[in-house]
Amino acid sequence: MAARLRMMARPFTQVTGFATIPSFGHPVGQDSILAVPPARLRRKLPPGDMVPMAIPSARLNPVFVLSSPRSGSTLVQRLLNAHPRLTIWGEHNGFLNPMAESYRLLTDPSANRRRIVEGVLERDLIVGPLDDPRRIIAWTNPLSPEEYRQQFRRFLFDAFTKGLPEDIRWGFKEVRYGRPVARFLLDLFPRSRFVFTSRDLEPHRRSRILLFEEPWDLDDPGAEREFAETLAALASSWIIRNENFVTFSENNPGSCLALRAGDLTDPSAINGVFSELDLDPVTDQQLGTVINTASGSLEVDVEWTEVHRDKLDRMIEILEFDDDAQQKVKRISEFFHL
């Protein structure tokens, strides 16, 4: 067993460069468990070591296009990319959702931040045991929330500006984010701008059904009930997501723009967005080319029979909302001018 442990230890010492291996809270030496004093397992970090390289302030103004699915965000992406000084990347499967939650856990004062002990090590990085029995060590960590913030900012900046010239403004569009990620992005990039895009609830649900669902069996009442439940779930999702956008916009009015899908075929509306983003206008001809080529992507021709389509329209029309949901739909519709 001892020989096996020595064999296991050898790669560790080769990789780390340490002469001993911390084990069960003690350094293991050849002759004694105290062969290497704990103080030698500590190295000093210069004050800036944990802080990533600063990002030029001129590049801290990204543009984020957020919406529900089937609400015109891809067309907005195409139109914004018509500007020579703007690059809006596409969806990325919502990978920022868990990152935003991780960020919140360390930086939100209401998330037990008081339990994170900062600075207790005087910026020493402990690579061996935390040897002072008088210290509080259960929540001791070598990085602070501000360092965490800067590392996240640097990661996102590097990820989405890769290969872009320095004079190109950057951003992305996504249909999987709500208020938590928007808050996360605004905290990292206080000069960022958000373009929220929405579409009226009925055509939104119809478009999602025709794209993602198969027609149900007309002879099966149970299948029709399940389909009605799907419609109700889509309505709930639309309300939650868009109410998130409305609330965030009301709390951060100087950072947010609202677009409805019906305005995306109007070049003047898009140039209005460019103006709000402090960008020069793009010619109507150039925007018109994008609109004429891509605007049909809002609808997808799926093999649904006319009977199914008629039934679907009737099911959408008769679906009832409670008073609370009706008020939320009204609030969203007024905000986006749907």
PDB file of C-alpha atoms in Angstrom, residues 72-283:
ATOM      1  CA  GLY A  72     -38.519  38.397 -34.731  1.00  0.00           C
ATOM      2  CA  SER A  73     -35.162  38.351 -32.948  1.00  0.00           C
ATOM      3  CA  THR A  74     -33.361  36.699 -35.874  1.00  0.00           C
ATOM      4  CA  LEU A  75     -34.612  39.378 -38.252  1.00  0.00           C
ATOM      5  CA  VAL A  76     -33.496  42.035 -35.770  1.00  0.00           C
ATOM      6  CA  GLN A  77     -30.100  40.349 -35.679  1.00  0.00           C
ATOM      7  CA  ARG A  78     -29.867  40.440 -39.484  1.00  0.00           C
ATOM      8  CA  LEU A  79     -30.927  44.079 -39.641  1.00  0.00           C
ATOM      9  CA  LEU A  80     -28.496  45.214 -36.962  1.00  0.00           C
ATOM     10  CA  ASN A  81     -25.708  43.319 -38.688  1.00  0.00           C
ATOM     11  CA  ALA A  82     -26.370  45.437 -41.767  1.00  0.00           C
ATOM     12  CA  HIS A  83     -24.484  48.187 -39.951  1.00  0.00           C
ATOM     13  CA  PRO A  84     -20.763  48.101 -40.769  1.00  0.00           C
ATOM     14  CA  ARG A  85     -19.751  48.930 -37.191  1.00  0.00           C
ATOM     15  CA  LEU A  86     -21.916  46.401 -35.378  1.00  0.00           C
ATOM     16  CA  THR A  87     -21.696  42.613 -34.998  1.00  0.00           C
ATOM     17  CA  ILE A  88     -24.545  40.755 -33.293  1.00  0.00           C
ATOM     18  CA  TRP A  89     -23.802  37.081 -32.749  1.00  0.00           C
ATOM     19  CA  GLY A  90     -26.494  34.409 -32.603  1.00  0.00           C
ATOM     20  CA  GLU A  91     -27.988  32.158 -29.940  1.00  0.00           C
ATOM     21  CA  HIS A  92     -25.817  29.968 -27.734  1.00  0.00           C
ATOM     22  CA  ASN A  93     -28.281  27.656 -25.972  1.00  0.00           C
ATOM     23  CA  GLY A  94     -28.677  29.974 -23.002  1.00  0.00           C
ATOM     24  CA  PHE A  95     -25.374  29.059 -21.378  1.00  0.00           C
ATOM     25  CA  LEU A  96     -25.346  32.325 -19.424  1.00  0.00           C
ATOM     26  CA  ASN A  97     -28.289  31.230 -17.252  1.00  0.00           C
ATOM     27  CA  PRO A  98     -26.200  29.118 -14.840  1.00  0.00           C
ATOM     28  CA  MET A  99     -23.356  31.644 -15.038  1.00  0.00           C
ATOM     29  CA  ALA A 100     -25.701  34.427 -13.951  1.00  0.00           C
ATOM     30  CA  GLU A 101     -26.892  32.334 -11.015  1.00  0.00           C
ATOM     31  CA  SER A 102     -23.289  31.584 -10.021  1.00  0.00           C
ATOM     32  CA  TYR A 103     -22.521  35.291 -10.188  1.00  0.00           C
ATOM     33  CA  ARG A 104     -25.556  36.145  -8.054  1.00  0.00           C
ATOM     34  CA  LEU A 105     -24.556  33.698  -5.333  1.00  0.00           C
ATOM     35  CA  LEU A 106     -21.284  35.520  -4.736  1.00  0.00           C
ATOM     36  CA  THR A 107     -22.246  39.133  -5.417  1.00  0.00           C
ATOM     37  CA  ASP A 108     -25.862  39.540  -4.294  1.00  0.00           C
ATOM     38  CA  PRO A 109     -26.004  40.896  -0.709  1.00  0.00           C
ATOM     39  CA  SER A 110     -29.210  38.916  -0.129  1.00  0.00           C
ATOM     40  CA  ALA A 111     -27.516  35.626  -1.062  1.00  0.00           C
ATOM     41  CA  ASN A 112     -25.524  35.117   2.146  1.00  0.00           C
ATOM     42  CA  ARG A 113     -22.666  37.229   0.867  1.00  0.00           C
ATOM     43  CA  ARG A 114     -21.937  38.209   4.466  1.00  0.00           C
ATOM     44  CA  ARG A 115     -20.736  34.646   4.998  1.00  0.00           C
ATOM     45  CA  ILE A 116     -18.001  34.972   2.380  1.00  0.00           C
ATOM     46  CA  VAL A 117     -14.870  36.046   4.242  1.00  0.00           C
ATOM     47  CA  GLU A 118     -12.857  38.429   2.076  1.00  0.00           C
ATOM     48  CA  GLY A 119      -9.301  39.521   2.693  1.00  0.00           C
ATOM     49  CA  VAL A 120      -8.775  37.299   5.711  1.00  0.00           C
ATOM     50  CA  LEU A 121      -5.672  35.833   4.079  1.00  0.00           C
ATOM     51  CA  GLU A 122      -4.199  39.222   3.269  1.00  0.00           C
ATOM     52  CA  ARG A 123      -4.153  38.034  -0.336  1.00  0.00           C
ATOM     53  CA  ASP A 124      -2.043  34.993   0.471  1.00  0.00           C
ATOM     54  CA  LEU A 125      -2.923  32.040  -1.698  1.00  0.00           C
ATOM     55  CA  ILE A 126      -2.869  28.928   0.460  1.00  0.00           C
ATOM     56  CA  VAL A 127      -1.689  25.878  -1.417  1.00  0.00           C
ATOM     57  CA  GLY A 128      -1.261  23.785   1.701  1.00  0.00           C
ATOM     58  CA  PRO A 129      -3.342  23.606   4.880  1.00  0.00           C
ATOM     59  CA  LEU A 130      -4.930  26.694   6.407  1.00  0.00           C
ATOM     60  CA  ASP A 131      -2.731  26.306   9.432  1.00  0.00           C
ATOM     61  CA  ASP A 132      -3.770  29.055  11.876  1.00  0.00           C
ATOM     62  CA  PRO A 133      -6.387  27.546  14.228  1.00  0.00           C
ATOM     63  CA  ARG A 134      -7.497  31.037  15.297  1.00  0.00           C
ATOM     64  CA  ARG A 135      -8.662  31.999  11.835  1.00  0.00           C
ATOM     65  CA  ILE A 136     -12.163  31.574  10.462  1.00  0.00           C
ATOM     66  CA  ILE A 137     -11.559  29.293   7.511  1.00  0.00           C
ATOM     67  CA  ALA A 138     -14.899  27.668   6.634  1.00  0.00           C
ATOM     68  CA  TRP A 139     -15.784  30.456   4.155  1.00  0.00           C
ATOM     69  CA  THR A 140     -12.282  31.702   3.360  1.00  0.00           C
ATOM     70  CA  ASN A 141     -11.628  32.211  -0.358  1.00  0.00           C
ATOM     71  CA  PRO A 142      -8.824  33.808  -2.365  1.00  0.00           C
ATOM     72  CA  LEU A 143     -11.030  35.969  -4.588  1.00  0.00           C
ATOM     73  CA  SER A 144     -13.481  38.747  -3.855  1.00  0.00           C
ATOM     74  CA  PRO A 145     -16.829  39.467  -5.539  1.00  0.00           C
ATOM     75  CA  GLU A 146     -15.222  42.333  -7.463  1.00  0.00           C
ATOM     76  CA  GLU A 147     -12.527  40.028  -8.815  1.00  0.00           C
ATOM     77  CA  TYR A 148     -15.240  37.537  -9.730  1.00  0.00           C
ATOM     78  CA  ARG A 149     -17.095  40.297 -11.584  1.00  0.00           C
ATOM     79  CA  GLN A 150     -14.018  41.321 -13.532  1.00  0.00           C
ATOM     80  CA  GLN A 151     -13.220  37.753 -14.494  1.00  0.00           C
ATOM     81  CA  PHE A 152     -16.754  37.213 -15.827  1.00  0.00           C
ATOM     82  CA  ARG A 153     -16.580  40.499 -17.725  1.00  0.00           C
ATOM     83  CA  ARG A 154     -13.283  39.507 -19.288  1.00  0.00           C
ATOM     84  CA  PHE A 155     -14.539  36.045 -20.228  1.00  0.00           C
ATOM     85  CA  LEU A 156     -17.633  37.356 -22.023  1.00  0.00           C
ATOM     86  CA  PHE A 157     -15.704  40.130 -23.709  1.00  0.00           C
ATOM     87  CA  ASP A 158     -13.063  37.731 -25.025  1.00  0.00           C
ATOM     88  CA  ALA A 159     -15.683  35.182 -26.110  1.00  0.00           C
ATOM     89  CA  PHE A 160     -17.803  37.609 -28.145  1.00  0.00           C
ATOM     90  CA  THR A 161     -15.139  39.934 -29.544  1.00  0.00           C
ATOM     91  CA  LYS A 162     -12.890  37.192 -30.860  1.00  0.00           C
ATOM     92  CA  GLY A 163     -11.623  38.202 -34.288  1.00  0.00           C
ATOM     93  CA  LEU A 164     -13.417  41.571 -34.313  1.00  0.00           C
ATOM     94  CA  PRO A 165     -11.569  44.812 -35.072  1.00  0.00           C
ATOM     95  CA  GLU A 166     -11.429  47.227 -32.163  1.00  0.00           C
ATOM     96  CA  ASP A 167     -13.814  49.699 -33.802  1.00  0.00           C
ATOM     97  CA  ILE A 168     -16.624  47.127 -34.146  1.00  0.00           C
ATOM     98  CA  ARG A 169     -19.328  47.147 -31.504  1.00  0.00           C
ATOM     99  CA  TRP A 170     -20.384  43.688 -30.367  1.00  0.00           C
ATOM    100  CA  GLY A 171     -23.304  41.811 -28.857  1.00  0.00           C
ATOM    101  CA  PHE A 172     -25.601  38.827 -29.322  1.00  0.00           C
ATOM    102  CA  LYS A 173     -29.216  37.756 -29.555  1.00  0.00           C
ATOM    103  CA  GLU A 174     -30.868  35.039 -27.473  1.00  0.00           C
ATOM    104  CA  VAL A 175     -34.410  33.772 -26.798  1.00  0.00           C
ATOM    105  CA  ARG A 176     -33.601  31.917 -23.561  1.00  0.00           C
ATOM    106  CA  TYR A 177     -32.882  34.820 -21.221  1.00  0.00           C
ATOM    107  CA  GLY A 178     -35.051  36.794 -18.845  1.00  0.00           C
ATOM    108  CA  ARG A 179     -34.482  39.409 -16.193  1.00  0.00           C
ATOM    109  CA  PRO A 180     -31.786  37.527 -14.168  1.00  0.00           C
ATOM    110  CA  VAL A 181     -29.388  37.357 -17.127  1.00  0.00           C
ATOM    111  CA  ALA A 182     -30.247  40.908 -18.186  1.00  0.00           C
ATOM    112  CA  ARG A 183     -29.316  42.129 -14.694  1.00  0.00           C
ATOM    113  CA  PHE A 184     -26.122  40.077 -14.859  1.00  0.00           C
ATOM    114  CA  LEU A 185     -25.139  41.598 -18.212  1.00  0.00           C
ATOM    115  CA  LEU A 186     -25.964  45.144 -17.142  1.00  0.00           C
ATOM    116  CA  ASP A 187     -23.904  44.741 -13.972  1.00  0.00           C
ATOM    117  CA  LEU A 188     -20.922  43.545 -16.004  1.00  0.00           C
ATOM    118  CA  PHE A 189     -21.402  46.147 -18.758  1.00  0.00           C
ATOM    119  CA  PRO A 190     -23.208  49.218 -17.336  1.00  0.00           C
ATOM    120  CA  ARG A 191     -23.115  50.953 -20.739  1.00  0.00           C
ATOM    121  CA  SER A 192     -24.715  48.039 -22.586  1.00  0.00           C
ATOM    122  CA  ARG A 193     -27.990  48.461 -24.475  1.00  0.00           C
ATOM    123  CA  PHE A 194     -30.837  45.960 -24.620  1.00  0.00           C
ATOM    124  CA  VAL A 195     -33.182  45.572 -27.581  1.00  0.00           C
ATOM    125  CA  PHE A 196     -36.297  43.668 -26.516  1.00  0.00           C
ATOM    126  CA  THR A 197     -38.452  42.316 -29.326  1.00  0.00           C
ATOM    127  CA  SER A 198     -41.994  41.030 -28.956  1.00  0.00           C
ATOM    128  CA  ARG A 199     -44.882  39.768 -31.015  1.00  0.00           C
ATOM    129  CA  ASP A 200     -48.605  39.640 -30.293  1.00  0.00           C
ATOM    130  CA  LEU A 201     -49.515  36.574 -28.240  1.00  0.00           C
ATOM    131  CA  GLU A 202     -51.829  34.878 -30.745  1.00  0.00           C
ATOM    132  CA  PRO A 203     -49.521  34.869 -33.801  1.00  0.00           C
ATOM    133  CA  HIS A 204     -46.626  34.059 -31.470  1.00  0.00           C
ATOM    134  CA  ARG A 205     -48.297  30.884 -30.226  1.00  0.00           C
ATOM    135  CA  ARG A 206     -49.505  29.937 -33.672  1.00  0.00           C
ATOM    136  CA  SER A 207     -46.006  30.296 -35.104  1.00  0.00           C
ATOM    137  CA  ARG A 208     -44.451  28.198 -32.332  1.00  0.00           C
ATOM    138  CA  ILE A 209     -47.073  25.478 -32.755  1.00  0.00           C
ATOM    139  CA  LEU A 210     -46.665  25.288 -36.521  1.00  0.00           C
ATOM    140  CA  LEU A 211     -42.892  25.129 -36.192  1.00  0.00           C
ATOM    141  CA  PHE A 212     -42.391  22.807 -33.237  1.00  0.00           C
ATOM    142  CA  GLU A 213     -45.517  20.642 -32.916  1.00  0.00           C
ATOM    143  CA  GLU A 214     -46.999  17.830 -34.985  1.00  0.00           C
ATOM    144  CA  PRO A 215     -50.743  17.924 -35.809  1.00  0.00           C
ATOM    145  CA  TRP A 216     -52.795  15.988 -33.272  1.00  0.00           C
ATOM    146  CA  ASP A 217     -55.135  13.075 -34.023  1.00  0.00           C
ATOM    147  CA  LEU A 218     -58.506  14.635 -34.815  1.00  0.00           C
ATOM    148  CA  ASP A 219     -60.279  11.464 -33.661  1.00  0.00           C
ATOM    149  CA  ASP A 220     -58.647  11.505 -30.219  1.00  0.00           C
ATOM    150  CA  PRO A 221     -60.323  13.908 -27.737  1.00  0.00           C
ATOM    151  CA  GLY A 222     -57.459  13.338 -25.299  1.00  0.00           C
ATOM    152  CA  ALA A 223     -54.911  14.500 -27.849  1.00  0.00           C
ATOM    153  CA  GLU A 224     -56.895  17.679 -28.431  1.00  0.00           C
ATOM    154  CA  ARG A 225     -57.004  18.385 -24.680  1.00  0.00           C
ATOM    155  CA  GLU A 226     -53.239  17.921 -24.461  1.00  0.00           C
ATOM    156  CA  PHE A 227     -52.821  20.331 -27.340  1.00  0.00           C
ATOM    157  CA  ALA A 228     -54.968  22.895 -25.522  1.00  0.00           C
ATOM    158  CA  GLU A 229     -52.706  22.488 -22.484  1.00  0.00           C
ATOM    159  CA  THR A 230     -49.691  23.147 -24.706  1.00  0.00           C
ATOM    160  CA  LEU A 231     -51.299  26.374 -25.906  1.00  0.00           C
ATOM    161  CA  ALA A 232     -51.911  27.443 -22.314  1.00  0.00           C
ATOM    162  CA  ALA A 233     -48.281  26.690 -21.408  1.00  0.00           C
ATOM    163  CA  LEU A 234     -47.039  28.742 -24.362  1.00  0.00           C
ATOM    164  CA  ALA A 235     -49.195  31.655 -23.259  1.00  0.00           C
ATOM    165  CA  SER A 236     -47.794  31.434 -19.734  1.00  0.00           C
ATOM    166  CA  SER A 237     -44.228  31.356 -21.080  1.00  0.00           C
ATOM    167  CA  TRP A 238     -44.887  34.396 -23.285  1.00  0.00           C
ATOM    168  CA  ILE A 239     -46.350  36.344 -20.359  1.00  0.00           C
ATOM    169  CA  ILE A 240     -43.487  35.522 -17.987  1.00  0.00           C
ATOM    170  CA  ARG A 241     -40.724  36.314 -20.476  1.00  0.00           C
ATOM    171  CA  ASN A 242     -42.210  39.548 -21.774  1.00  0.00           C
ATOM    172  CA  GLU A 243     -43.209  40.795 -18.343  1.00  0.00           C
ATOM    173  CA  ASN A 244     -39.566  40.262 -17.362  1.00  0.00           C
ATOM    174  CA  PHE A 245     -38.562  42.534 -20.232  1.00  0.00           C
ATOM    175  CA  VAL A 246     -41.117  45.192 -19.298  1.00  0.00           C
ATOM    176  CA  THR A 247     -40.065  45.258 -15.641  1.00  0.00           C
ATOM    177  CA  PHE A 248     -36.378  45.374 -16.507  1.00  0.00           C
ATOM    178  CA  SER A 249     -36.980  48.209 -18.980  1.00  0.00           C
ATOM    179  CA  GLU A 250     -38.966  50.207 -16.434  1.00  0.00           C
ATOM    180  CA  ASN A 251     -36.158  49.793 -13.905  1.00  0.00           C
ATOM    181  CA  ASN A 252     -33.443  50.662 -16.452  1.00  0.00           C
ATOM    182  CA  PRO A 253     -35.101  53.017 -18.956  1.00  0.00           C
ATOM    183  CA  GLY A 254     -31.866  54.465 -20.309  1.00  0.00           C
ATOM    184  CA  SER A 255     -30.538  51.043 -21.268  1.00  0.00           C
ATOM    185  CA  CYS A 256     -33.493  49.494 -23.087  1.00  0.00           C
ATOM    186  CA  LEU A 257     -35.299  49.692 -26.416  1.00  0.00           C
ATOM    187  CA  ALA A 258     -38.544  47.946 -27.337  1.00  0.00           C
ATOM    188  CA  LEU A 259     -39.386  46.674 -30.821  1.00  0.00           C
ATOM    189  CA  ARG A 260     -42.485  44.894 -32.030  1.00  0.00           C
ATOM    190  CA  ALA A 261     -42.227  42.334 -34.787  1.00  0.00           C
ATOM    191  CA  GLY A 262     -44.595  44.329 -36.984  1.00  0.00           C
ATOM    192  CA  ASP A 263     -42.121  47.222 -37.178  1.00  0.00           C
ATOM    193  CA  LEU A 264     -39.261  45.132 -38.488  1.00  0.00           C
ATOM    194  CA  THR A 265     -40.221  45.722 -42.120  1.00  0.00           C
ATOM    195  CA  ASP A 266     -39.892  49.496 -41.702  1.00  0.00           C
ATOM    196  CA  PRO A 267     -36.353  50.776 -42.428  1.00  0.00           C
ATOM    197  CA  SER A 268     -37.059  53.983 -40.510  1.00  0.00           C
ATOM    198  CA  ALA A 269     -37.785  51.968 -37.353  1.00  0.00           C
ATOM    199  CA  ILE A 270     -34.459  50.165 -37.670  1.00  0.00           C
ATOM    200  CA  ASN A 271     -32.582  53.397 -38.281  1.00  0.00           C
ATOM    201  CA  GLY A 272     -34.312  54.692 -35.169  1.00  0.00           C
ATOM    202  CA  VAL A 273     -32.640  51.856 -33.282  1.00  0.00           C
ATOM    203  CA  PHE A 274     -29.265  52.749 -34.800  1.00  0.00           C
ATOM    204  CA  SER A 275     -29.796  56.346 -33.700  1.00  0.00           C
ATOM    205  CA  GLU A 276     -30.530  55.221 -30.134  1.00  0.00           C
ATOM    206  CA  LEU A 277     -27.329  53.173 -30.245  1.00  0.00           C
ATOM    207  CA  ASP A 278     -25.366  56.263 -31.347  1.00  0.00           C
ATOM    208  CA  LEU A 279     -24.673  54.724 -34.752  1.00  0.00           C
ATOM    209  CA  ASP A 280     -25.032  56.338 -38.156  1.00  0.00           C
ATOM    210  CA  PRO A 281     -28.049  55.321 -40.275  1.00  0.00           C
ATOM    211  CA  VAL A 282     -27.968  52.632 -42.943  1.00  0.00           C
ATOM    212  CA  THR A 283     -29.527  53.274 -46.346  1.00  0.00           C
TER     213      THR A 283
END
